[in-house]
């Protein structure tokens, strides 16, 4: 329309004057609208600056934060973490007579089976980035805790949600033994409780933290994948990261570590 008025203005000075006035108003409104949009995006911590996607390396943090039970190697733009999947803490799943065995808590019944060694390997990107298509987490390992134990989502065999009965099989670490070995589902005394602890990394390479941010507050701007971009104790310039849920799951005093989809593109996990 602006071009139309401009064309008419060639033949009509009056229309030209109106056109110049309207153009000034239109441009002013455009600038005002752009300013509002820009401010809105910058004030929302869940917005990802596309220019920084994939620019933050997790390599040094992975190398320094995982326990010595996890063997770490790098190749090109990937990191491989290997462990035997056994925890470094007490659990009734060690079995009676083992040094790290403790009796089940009152009202809890452990699953059949005991902790045993497995050959686990997780490969993640050195510079994780947002995936164009967000893939749903599935049954099995979705990440690895800092002690080499697999992290699972909020589902159990048959792809059903963890229920009250399953919760009674968990040890103090928020874990139990299943067909594929010992693994964490929820927060626990040895990973994270009410804190900002680094729990581990998921298969897409992004770190997962406890319920709190670095400043001790509970984040209120988490996206649909349970994460946001901000500084952490391990990434002072900021990185996208997950938080375990801040919802008291089934009023049982535990918090799901991760549900829903990955934010990035998952790497491999073999067992």
PDB file of C-alpha atoms in Angstrom:
ATOM      1  CA  UNK A   1       0.000   0.000   0.000  1.00  0.00           C
ATOM      2  CA  UNK A   2       2.883   2.327   0.793  1.00  0.00           C
ATOM      3  CA  UNK A   3       4.224   1.829  -2.703  1.00  0.00           C
ATOM      4  CA  UNK A   4       0.758   2.596  -4.095  1.00  0.00           C
ATOM      5  CA  UNK A   5       0.596   5.922  -2.238  1.00  0.00           C
ATOM      6  CA  UNK A   6       4.095   6.726  -3.391  1.00  0.00           C
ATOM      7  CA  UNK A   7       3.105   6.123  -7.007  1.00  0.00           C
ATOM      8  CA  UNK A   8       0.034   8.341  -6.684  1.00  0.00           C
ATOM      9  CA  UNK A   9       2.185  10.991  -5.005  1.00  0.00           C
ATOM     10  CA  UNK A  10       4.073  11.485  -8.245  1.00  0.00           C
ATOM     11  CA  UNK A  11       0.889  12.893  -9.737  1.00  0.00           C
ATOM     12  CA  UNK A  12      -0.682  14.434  -6.689  1.00  0.00           C
ATOM     13  CA  UNK A  13       1.226  16.563  -4.189  1.00  0.00           C
ATOM     14  CA  UNK A  14      -1.560  16.381  -1.659  1.00  0.00           C
ATOM     15  CA  UNK A  15      -1.501  12.582  -1.680  1.00  0.00           C
ATOM     16  CA  UNK A  16       2.292  12.755  -1.406  1.00  0.00           C
ATOM     17  CA  UNK A  17       2.077  14.818   1.777  1.00  0.00           C
ATOM     18  CA  UNK A  18      -0.458  12.378   3.271  1.00  0.00           C
ATOM     19  CA  UNK A  19       1.713   9.459   2.253  1.00  0.00           C
ATOM     20  CA  UNK A  20       4.795  10.919   3.986  1.00  0.00           C
ATOM     21  CA  UNK A  21       2.823  11.483   7.165  1.00  0.00           C
ATOM     22  CA  UNK A  22       1.328   7.992   7.158  1.00  0.00           C
ATOM     23  CA  UNK A  23       4.699   6.458   6.329  1.00  0.00           C
ATOM     24  CA  UNK A  24       6.273   8.131   9.357  1.00  0.00           C
ATOM     25  CA  UNK A  25       3.514   6.808  11.611  1.00  0.00           C
ATOM     26  CA  UNK A  26       3.783   3.327  10.107  1.00  0.00           C
ATOM     27  CA  UNK A  27       7.539   3.187  10.560  1.00  0.00           C
ATOM     28  CA  UNK A  28       7.219   4.425  14.134  1.00  0.00           C
ATOM     29  CA  UNK A  29       4.689   1.729  14.914  1.00  0.00           C
ATOM     30  CA  UNK A  30       6.923  -0.890  13.287  1.00  0.00           C
ATOM     31  CA  UNK A  31       9.915   0.160  15.398  1.00  0.00           C
ATOM     32  CA  UNK A  32       7.753   0.193  18.546  1.00  0.00           C
ATOM     33  CA  UNK A  33       6.424  -3.280  17.767  1.00  0.00           C
ATOM     34  CA  UNK A  34       9.916  -4.643  17.116  1.00  0.00           C
ATOM     35  CA  UNK A  35      11.153  -3.149  20.385  1.00  0.00           C
ATOM     36  CA  UNK A  36       8.368  -4.789  22.361  1.00  0.00           C
ATOM     37  CA  UNK A  37       9.034  -8.145  20.720  1.00  0.00           C
ATOM     38  CA  UNK A  38      12.757  -7.938  21.380  1.00  0.00           C
ATOM     39  CA  UNK A  39      12.247  -7.016  25.021  1.00  0.00           C
ATOM     40  CA  UNK A  40       9.785  -9.837  25.463  1.00  0.00           C
ATOM     41  CA  UNK A  41      12.281 -12.395  24.157  1.00  0.00           C
ATOM     42  CA  UNK A  42      15.197 -11.121  26.178  1.00  0.00           C
ATOM     43  CA  UNK A  43      13.175 -11.194  29.393  1.00  0.00           C
ATOM     44  CA  UNK A  44      12.230 -14.861  28.940  1.00  0.00           C
ATOM     45  CA  UNK A  45      15.015 -17.132  30.196  1.00  0.00           C
ATOM     46  CA  UNK A  46      13.655 -20.095  28.240  1.00  0.00           C
ATOM     47  CA  UNK A  47      14.364 -18.386  24.919  1.00  0.00           C
ATOM     48  CA  UNK A  48      17.453 -19.821  23.230  1.00  0.00           C
ATOM     49  CA  UNK A  49      19.783 -17.515  21.332  1.00  0.00           C
ATOM     50  CA  UNK A  50      20.250 -19.447  18.095  1.00  0.00           C
ATOM     51  CA  UNK A  51      23.704 -17.934  17.628  1.00  0.00           C
ATOM     52  CA  UNK A  52      24.968 -19.716  20.760  1.00  0.00           C
ATOM     53  CA  UNK A  53      23.415 -23.121  20.100  1.00  0.00           C
ATOM     54  CA  UNK A  54      26.102 -25.775  20.156  1.00  0.00           C
ATOM     55  CA  UNK A  55      28.822 -23.301  21.151  1.00  0.00           C
ATOM     56  CA  UNK A  56      29.213 -24.517  24.745  1.00  0.00           C
ATOM     57  CA  UNK A  57      31.415 -27.564  25.256  1.00  0.00           C
ATOM     58  CA  UNK A  58      30.582 -29.947  28.088  1.00  0.00           C
ATOM     59  CA  UNK A  59      33.854 -31.874  27.805  1.00  0.00           C
ATOM     60  CA  UNK A  60      35.776 -30.377  30.727  1.00  0.00           C
ATOM     61  CA  UNK A  61      32.795 -30.644  33.075  1.00  0.00           C
ATOM     62  CA  UNK A  62      32.183 -34.257  32.110  1.00  0.00           C
ATOM     63  CA  UNK A  63      35.841 -35.066  32.684  1.00  0.00           C
ATOM     64  CA  UNK A  64      36.002 -33.350  36.069  1.00  0.00           C
ATOM     65  CA  UNK A  65      32.632 -34.248  37.584  1.00  0.00           C
ATOM     66  CA  UNK A  66      32.226 -37.954  36.886  1.00  0.00           C
ATOM     67  CA  UNK A  67      33.688 -40.320  39.450  1.00  0.00           C
ATOM     68  CA  UNK A  68      36.684 -42.499  38.712  1.00  0.00           C
ATOM     69  CA  UNK A  69      34.263 -45.403  38.214  1.00  0.00           C
ATOM     70  CA  UNK A  70      33.434 -43.867  34.815  1.00  0.00           C
ATOM     71  CA  UNK A  71      35.975 -44.103  32.003  1.00  0.00           C
ATOM     72  CA  UNK A  72      35.809 -41.101  29.683  1.00  0.00           C
ATOM     73  CA  UNK A  73      37.192 -40.746  26.181  1.00  0.00           C
ATOM     74  CA  UNK A  74      36.712 -38.228  23.393  1.00  0.00           C
ATOM     75  CA  UNK A  75      36.716 -38.639  19.641  1.00  0.00           C
ATOM     76  CA  UNK A  76      36.017 -35.749  17.324  1.00  0.00           C
ATOM     77  CA  UNK A  77      32.805 -34.108  18.482  1.00  0.00           C
ATOM     78  CA  UNK A  78      31.654 -36.902  20.799  1.00  0.00           C
ATOM     79  CA  UNK A  79      32.348 -38.075  24.337  1.00  0.00           C
ATOM     80  CA  UNK A  80      31.984 -41.704  25.417  1.00  0.00           C
ATOM     81  CA  UNK A  81      31.370 -42.625  29.038  1.00  0.00           C
ATOM     82  CA  UNK A  82      31.777 -46.228  30.183  1.00  0.00           C
ATOM     83  CA  UNK A  83      30.845 -47.759  33.533  1.00  0.00           C
ATOM     84  CA  UNK A  84      29.747 -51.024  35.105  1.00  0.00           C
ATOM     85  CA  UNK A  85      26.519 -49.429  36.371  1.00  0.00           C
ATOM     86  CA  UNK A  86      27.044 -50.163  40.061  1.00  0.00           C
ATOM     87  CA  UNK A  87      26.424 -47.402  42.635  1.00  0.00           C
ATOM     88  CA  UNK A  88      28.943 -46.021  45.107  1.00  0.00           C
ATOM     89  CA  UNK A  89      26.508 -45.980  48.027  1.00  0.00           C
ATOM     90  CA  UNK A  90      24.415 -48.141  50.334  1.00  0.00           C
ATOM     91  CA  UNK A  91      21.404 -50.052  49.004  1.00  0.00           C
ATOM     92  CA  UNK A  92      19.401 -53.142  49.919  1.00  0.00           C
ATOM     93  CA  UNK A  93      19.939 -54.206  46.309  1.00  0.00           C
ATOM     94  CA  UNK A  94      23.564 -55.107  47.056  1.00  0.00           C
ATOM     95  CA  UNK A  95      22.311 -58.219  48.782  1.00  0.00           C
ATOM     96  CA  UNK A  96      22.733 -59.444  52.323  1.00  0.00           C
ATOM     97  CA  UNK A  97      26.348 -59.909  53.302  1.00  0.00           C
ATOM     98  CA  UNK A  98      27.768 -57.301  50.906  1.00  0.00           C
ATOM     99  CA  UNK A  99      29.714 -54.400  52.524  1.00  0.00           C
ATOM    100  CA  UNK A 100      27.337 -51.755  51.094  1.00  0.00           C
ATOM    101  CA  UNK A 101      24.149 -53.637  51.924  1.00  0.00           C
ATOM    102  CA  UNK A 102      21.511 -51.984  54.074  1.00  0.00           C
ATOM    103  CA  UNK A 103      18.083 -53.315  55.007  1.00  0.00           C
ATOM    104  CA  UNK A 104      15.034 -52.011  53.117  1.00  0.00           C
ATOM    105  CA  UNK A 105      13.167 -49.157  54.739  1.00  0.00           C
ATOM    106  CA  UNK A 106      10.018 -49.924  56.693  1.00  0.00           C
ATOM    107  CA  UNK A 107       7.106 -50.351  54.293  1.00  0.00           C
ATOM    108  CA  UNK A 108       9.362 -50.951  51.294  1.00  0.00           C
ATOM    109  CA  UNK A 109       9.828 -54.221  49.416  1.00  0.00           C
ATOM    110  CA  UNK A 110      12.775 -54.651  47.082  1.00  0.00           C
ATOM    111  CA  UNK A 111      12.444 -56.156  43.633  1.00  0.00           C
ATOM    112  CA  UNK A 112      13.909 -59.596  42.877  1.00  0.00           C
ATOM    113  CA  UNK A 113      17.549 -59.464  41.884  1.00  0.00           C
ATOM    114  CA  UNK A 114      20.658 -57.742  43.176  1.00  0.00           C
ATOM    115  CA  UNK A 115      23.121 -55.178  41.890  1.00  0.00           C
ATOM    116  CA  UNK A 116      25.449 -56.665  39.309  1.00  0.00           C
ATOM    117  CA  UNK A 117      28.009 -55.328  36.892  1.00  0.00           C
ATOM    118  CA  UNK A 118      27.084 -54.447  33.324  1.00  0.00           C
ATOM    119  CA  UNK A 119      29.034 -53.048  30.404  1.00  0.00           C
ATOM    120  CA  UNK A 120      27.511 -49.616  29.869  1.00  0.00           C
ATOM    121  CA  UNK A 121      28.567 -47.047  27.283  1.00  0.00           C
ATOM    122  CA  UNK A 122      26.927 -43.686  26.599  1.00  0.00           C
ATOM    123  CA  UNK A 123      28.036 -41.431  23.751  1.00  0.00           C
ATOM    124  CA  UNK A 124      27.065 -37.757  23.818  1.00  0.00           C
ATOM    125  CA  UNK A 125      27.999 -34.676  21.759  1.00  0.00           C
ATOM    126  CA  UNK A 126      30.767 -32.414  23.041  1.00  0.00           C
ATOM    127  CA  UNK A 127      28.663 -29.389  22.091  1.00  0.00           C
ATOM    128  CA  UNK A 128      25.002 -30.276  22.578  1.00  0.00           C
ATOM    129  CA  UNK A 129      22.412 -28.316  20.639  1.00  0.00           C
ATOM    130  CA  UNK A 130      18.653 -28.141  20.297  1.00  0.00           C
ATOM    131  CA  UNK A 131      17.093 -30.789  18.068  1.00  0.00           C
ATOM    132  CA  UNK A 132      14.768 -29.723  15.283  1.00  0.00           C
ATOM    133  CA  UNK A 133      12.449 -32.582  16.183  1.00  0.00           C
ATOM    134  CA  UNK A 134      12.205 -33.331  19.892  1.00  0.00           C
ATOM    135  CA  UNK A 135      12.244 -37.086  20.536  1.00  0.00           C
ATOM    136  CA  UNK A 136      10.332 -38.618  23.413  1.00  0.00           C
ATOM    137  CA  UNK A 137      12.397 -40.394  26.031  1.00  0.00           C
ATOM    138  CA  UNK A 138      11.737 -44.130  26.015  1.00  0.00           C
ATOM    139  CA  UNK A 139      12.084 -47.083  28.355  1.00  0.00           C
ATOM    140  CA  UNK A 140      15.649 -47.817  29.354  1.00  0.00           C
ATOM    141  CA  UNK A 141      18.580 -45.529  30.006  1.00  0.00           C
ATOM    142  CA  UNK A 142      18.096 -41.869  29.089  1.00  0.00           C
ATOM    143  CA  UNK A 143      21.281 -40.658  30.763  1.00  0.00           C
ATOM    144  CA  UNK A 144      24.054 -41.453  33.204  1.00  0.00           C
ATOM    145  CA  UNK A 145      24.501 -40.144  36.744  1.00  0.00           C
ATOM    146  CA  UNK A 146      27.912 -38.940  37.895  1.00  0.00           C
ATOM    147  CA  UNK A 147      28.638 -42.296  39.535  1.00  0.00           C
ATOM    148  CA  UNK A 148      27.944 -44.244  36.332  1.00  0.00           C
ATOM    149  CA  UNK A 149      24.439 -45.458  37.226  1.00  0.00           C
ATOM    150  CA  UNK A 150      21.837 -45.158  34.436  1.00  0.00           C
ATOM    151  CA  UNK A 151      19.080 -42.561  34.696  1.00  0.00           C
ATOM    152  CA  UNK A 152      15.587 -43.653  33.650  1.00  0.00           C
ATOM    153  CA  UNK A 153      12.468 -41.588  32.999  1.00  0.00           C
ATOM    154  CA  UNK A 154       9.118 -41.782  34.801  1.00  0.00           C
ATOM    155  CA  UNK A 155       7.962 -44.959  33.052  1.00  0.00           C
ATOM    156  CA  UNK A 156       8.225 -48.640  33.891  1.00  0.00           C
ATOM    157  CA  UNK A 157       7.896 -51.906  31.956  1.00  0.00           C
ATOM    158  CA  UNK A 158       4.882 -51.802  29.670  1.00  0.00           C
ATOM    159  CA  UNK A 159       5.508 -48.049  29.328  1.00  0.00           C
ATOM    160  CA  UNK A 160       3.274 -47.284  32.305  1.00  0.00           C
ATOM    161  CA  UNK A 161       3.931 -44.457  34.769  1.00  0.00           C
ATOM    162  CA  UNK A 162       5.741 -45.243  37.991  1.00  0.00           C
ATOM    163  CA  UNK A 163       2.950 -45.851  40.511  1.00  0.00           C
ATOM    164  CA  UNK A 164       2.679 -46.020  44.287  1.00  0.00           C
ATOM    165  CA  UNK A 165       3.509 -49.718  44.347  1.00  0.00           C
ATOM    166  CA  UNK A 166       6.654 -49.229  42.271  1.00  0.00           C
ATOM    167  CA  UNK A 167       7.730 -46.397  44.554  1.00  0.00           C
ATOM    168  CA  UNK A 168       7.877 -48.866  47.437  1.00  0.00           C
ATOM    169  CA  UNK A 169      10.605 -50.775  45.579  1.00  0.00           C
ATOM    170  CA  UNK A 170      12.974 -47.801  45.539  1.00  0.00           C
ATOM    171  CA  UNK A 171      15.945 -47.515  47.868  1.00  0.00           C
ATOM    172  CA  UNK A 172      17.156 -44.282  49.481  1.00  0.00           C
ATOM    173  CA  UNK A 173      18.830 -43.410  46.206  1.00  0.00           C
ATOM    174  CA  UNK A 174      15.522 -43.356  44.309  1.00  0.00           C
ATOM    175  CA  UNK A 175      16.524 -46.498  42.436  1.00  0.00           C
ATOM    176  CA  UNK A 176      15.790 -50.182  42.081  1.00  0.00           C
ATOM    177  CA  UNK A 177      16.919 -53.207  40.104  1.00  0.00           C
ATOM    178  CA  UNK A 178      15.158 -54.145  36.878  1.00  0.00           C
ATOM    179  CA  UNK A 179      15.838 -56.499  33.970  1.00  0.00           C
ATOM    180  CA  UNK A 180      18.633 -54.224  32.719  1.00  0.00           C
ATOM    181  CA  UNK A 181      20.203 -53.612  36.108  1.00  0.00           C
ATOM    182  CA  UNK A 182      20.224 -50.959  38.804  1.00  0.00           C
ATOM    183  CA  UNK A 183      18.961 -47.494  37.808  1.00  0.00           C
ATOM    184  CA  UNK A 184      17.586 -44.186  39.133  1.00  0.00           C
ATOM    185  CA  UNK A 185      14.055 -42.937  38.460  1.00  0.00           C
ATOM    186  CA  UNK A 186      13.607 -40.218  41.079  1.00  0.00           C
ATOM    187  CA  UNK A 187      15.598 -37.934  43.353  1.00  0.00           C
ATOM    188  CA  UNK A 188      17.406 -39.549  46.250  1.00  0.00           C
ATOM    189  CA  UNK A 189      19.850 -39.041  49.071  1.00  0.00           C
ATOM    190  CA  UNK A 190      22.866 -39.877  46.927  1.00  0.00           C
ATOM    191  CA  UNK A 191      22.097 -37.759  43.851  1.00  0.00           C
ATOM    192  CA  UNK A 192      19.921 -34.753  44.669  1.00  0.00           C
ATOM    193  CA  UNK A 193      17.339 -33.781  47.270  1.00  0.00           C
ATOM    194  CA  UNK A 194      16.385 -30.119  47.665  1.00  0.00           C
ATOM    195  CA  UNK A 195      19.409 -28.584  45.990  1.00  0.00           C
ATOM    196  CA  UNK A 196      21.158 -27.456  42.793  1.00  0.00           C
ATOM    197  CA  UNK A 197      23.404 -30.507  42.517  1.00  0.00           C
ATOM    198  CA  UNK A 198      24.629 -31.723  39.158  1.00  0.00           C
ATOM    199  CA  UNK A 199      23.071 -35.198  38.801  1.00  0.00           C
ATOM    200  CA  UNK A 200      24.645 -36.211  35.503  1.00  0.00           C
ATOM    201  CA  UNK A 201      24.124 -35.841  31.762  1.00  0.00           C
ATOM    202  CA  UNK A 202      21.359 -37.091  29.519  1.00  0.00           C
ATOM    203  CA  UNK A 203      21.922 -38.814  26.203  1.00  0.00           C
ATOM    204  CA  UNK A 204      21.574 -35.554  24.273  1.00  0.00           C
ATOM    205  CA  UNK A 205      24.606 -34.146  26.105  1.00  0.00           C
ATOM    206  CA  UNK A 206      22.789 -31.635  28.275  1.00  0.00           C
ATOM    207  CA  UNK A 207      23.367 -31.658  32.050  1.00  0.00           C
ATOM    208  CA  UNK A 208      20.603 -32.359  34.551  1.00  0.00           C
ATOM    209  CA  UNK A 209      20.472 -30.627  37.927  1.00  0.00           C
ATOM    210  CA  UNK A 210      18.403 -30.831  41.072  1.00  0.00           C
ATOM    211  CA  UNK A 211      15.287 -28.836  41.760  1.00  0.00           C
ATOM    212  CA  UNK A 212      17.046 -25.529  42.396  1.00  0.00           C
ATOM    213  CA  UNK A 213      19.025 -23.019  40.379  1.00  0.00           C
ATOM    214  CA  UNK A 214      22.505 -21.881  41.329  1.00  0.00           C
ATOM    215  CA  UNK A 215      21.084 -18.994  43.386  1.00  0.00           C
ATOM    216  CA  UNK A 216      19.062 -21.384  45.555  1.00  0.00           C
ATOM    217  CA  UNK A 217      15.680 -20.566  44.044  1.00  0.00           C
ATOM    218  CA  UNK A 218      13.309 -22.885  42.225  1.00  0.00           C
ATOM    219  CA  UNK A 219      13.221 -22.031  38.508  1.00  0.00           C
ATOM    220  CA  UNK A 220       9.827 -20.836  37.287  1.00  0.00           C
ATOM    221  CA  UNK A 221      10.598 -20.596  33.575  1.00  0.00           C
ATOM    222  CA  UNK A 222      11.253 -24.225  32.636  1.00  0.00           C
ATOM    223  CA  UNK A 223      10.135 -25.199  29.146  1.00  0.00           C
ATOM    224  CA  UNK A 224       8.123 -28.225  28.045  1.00  0.00           C
ATOM    225  CA  UNK A 225      11.257 -30.393  28.290  1.00  0.00           C
ATOM    226  CA  UNK A 226      11.970 -29.503  31.902  1.00  0.00           C
ATOM    227  CA  UNK A 227      14.887 -27.184  31.230  1.00  0.00           C
ATOM    228  CA  UNK A 228      16.050 -23.644  30.554  1.00  0.00           C
ATOM    229  CA  UNK A 229      19.195 -21.686  29.742  1.00  0.00           C
ATOM    230  CA  UNK A 230      21.035 -19.967  32.583  1.00  0.00           C
ATOM    231  CA  UNK A 231      24.353 -20.003  34.377  1.00  0.00           C
ATOM    232  CA  UNK A 232      25.177 -22.949  36.627  1.00  0.00           C
ATOM    233  CA  UNK A 233      28.012 -23.675  39.034  1.00  0.00           C
ATOM    234  CA  UNK A 234      29.641 -25.729  36.268  1.00  0.00           C
ATOM    235  CA  UNK A 235      28.842 -23.476  33.307  1.00  0.00           C
ATOM    236  CA  UNK A 236      29.376 -19.840  34.367  1.00  0.00           C
ATOM    237  CA  UNK A 237      28.616 -18.497  30.886  1.00  0.00           C
ATOM    238  CA  UNK A 238      25.324 -20.390  30.761  1.00  0.00           C
ATOM    239  CA  UNK A 239      24.039 -23.522  29.088  1.00  0.00           C
ATOM    240  CA  UNK A 240      20.730 -25.206  28.460  1.00  0.00           C
ATOM    241  CA  UNK A 241      20.149 -27.722  31.254  1.00  0.00           C
ATOM    242  CA  UNK A 242      17.403 -29.819  32.762  1.00  0.00           C
ATOM    243  CA  UNK A 243      16.097 -29.750  36.308  1.00  0.00           C
ATOM    244  CA  UNK A 244      14.432 -32.646  38.020  1.00  0.00           C
ATOM    245  CA  UNK A 245      10.742 -32.020  38.597  1.00  0.00           C
ATOM    246  CA  UNK A 246       9.687 -29.818  41.496  1.00  0.00           C
ATOM    247  CA  UNK A 247       6.406 -31.705  41.865  1.00  0.00           C
ATOM    248  CA  UNK A 248       6.113 -33.979  44.896  1.00  0.00           C
ATOM    249  CA  UNK A 249       5.411 -37.174  42.983  1.00  0.00           C
ATOM    250  CA  UNK A 250       2.297 -38.953  44.275  1.00  0.00           C
ATOM    251  CA  UNK A 251       2.900 -37.067  47.548  1.00  0.00           C
ATOM    252  CA  UNK A 252       5.655 -39.578  48.283  1.00  0.00           C
ATOM    253  CA  UNK A 253       8.386 -37.019  48.938  1.00  0.00           C
ATOM    254  CA  UNK A 254      10.319 -37.871  45.781  1.00  0.00           C
ATOM    255  CA  UNK A 255      10.775 -36.000  42.515  1.00  0.00           C
ATOM    256  CA  UNK A 256      10.958 -37.425  38.996  1.00  0.00           C
ATOM    257  CA  UNK A 257      14.379 -36.857  37.464  1.00  0.00           C
ATOM    258  CA  UNK A 258      13.189 -36.567  33.854  1.00  0.00           C
ATOM    259  CA  UNK A 259      10.017 -37.129  31.865  1.00  0.00           C
ATOM    260  CA  UNK A 260       8.889 -36.191  28.380  1.00  0.00           C
ATOM    261  CA  UNK A 261      11.160 -35.431  25.439  1.00  0.00           C
ATOM    262  CA  UNK A 262      14.831 -34.661  25.025  1.00  0.00           C
ATOM    263  CA  UNK A 263      15.732 -31.081  24.195  1.00  0.00           C
ATOM    264  CA  UNK A 264      18.648 -32.141  22.004  1.00  0.00           C
ATOM    265  CA  UNK A 265      19.466 -35.093  19.771  1.00  0.00           C
ATOM    266  CA  UNK A 266      20.121 -38.222  21.808  1.00  0.00           C
ATOM    267  CA  UNK A 267      23.333 -40.174  21.503  1.00  0.00           C
ATOM    268  CA  UNK A 268      23.724 -43.918  21.964  1.00  0.00           C
ATOM    269  CA  UNK A 269      23.528 -45.934  25.160  1.00  0.00           C
ATOM    270  CA  UNK A 270      24.484 -49.596  25.124  1.00  0.00           C
ATOM    271  CA  UNK A 271      24.063 -52.128  27.892  1.00  0.00           C
TER     272      UNK A 271
END
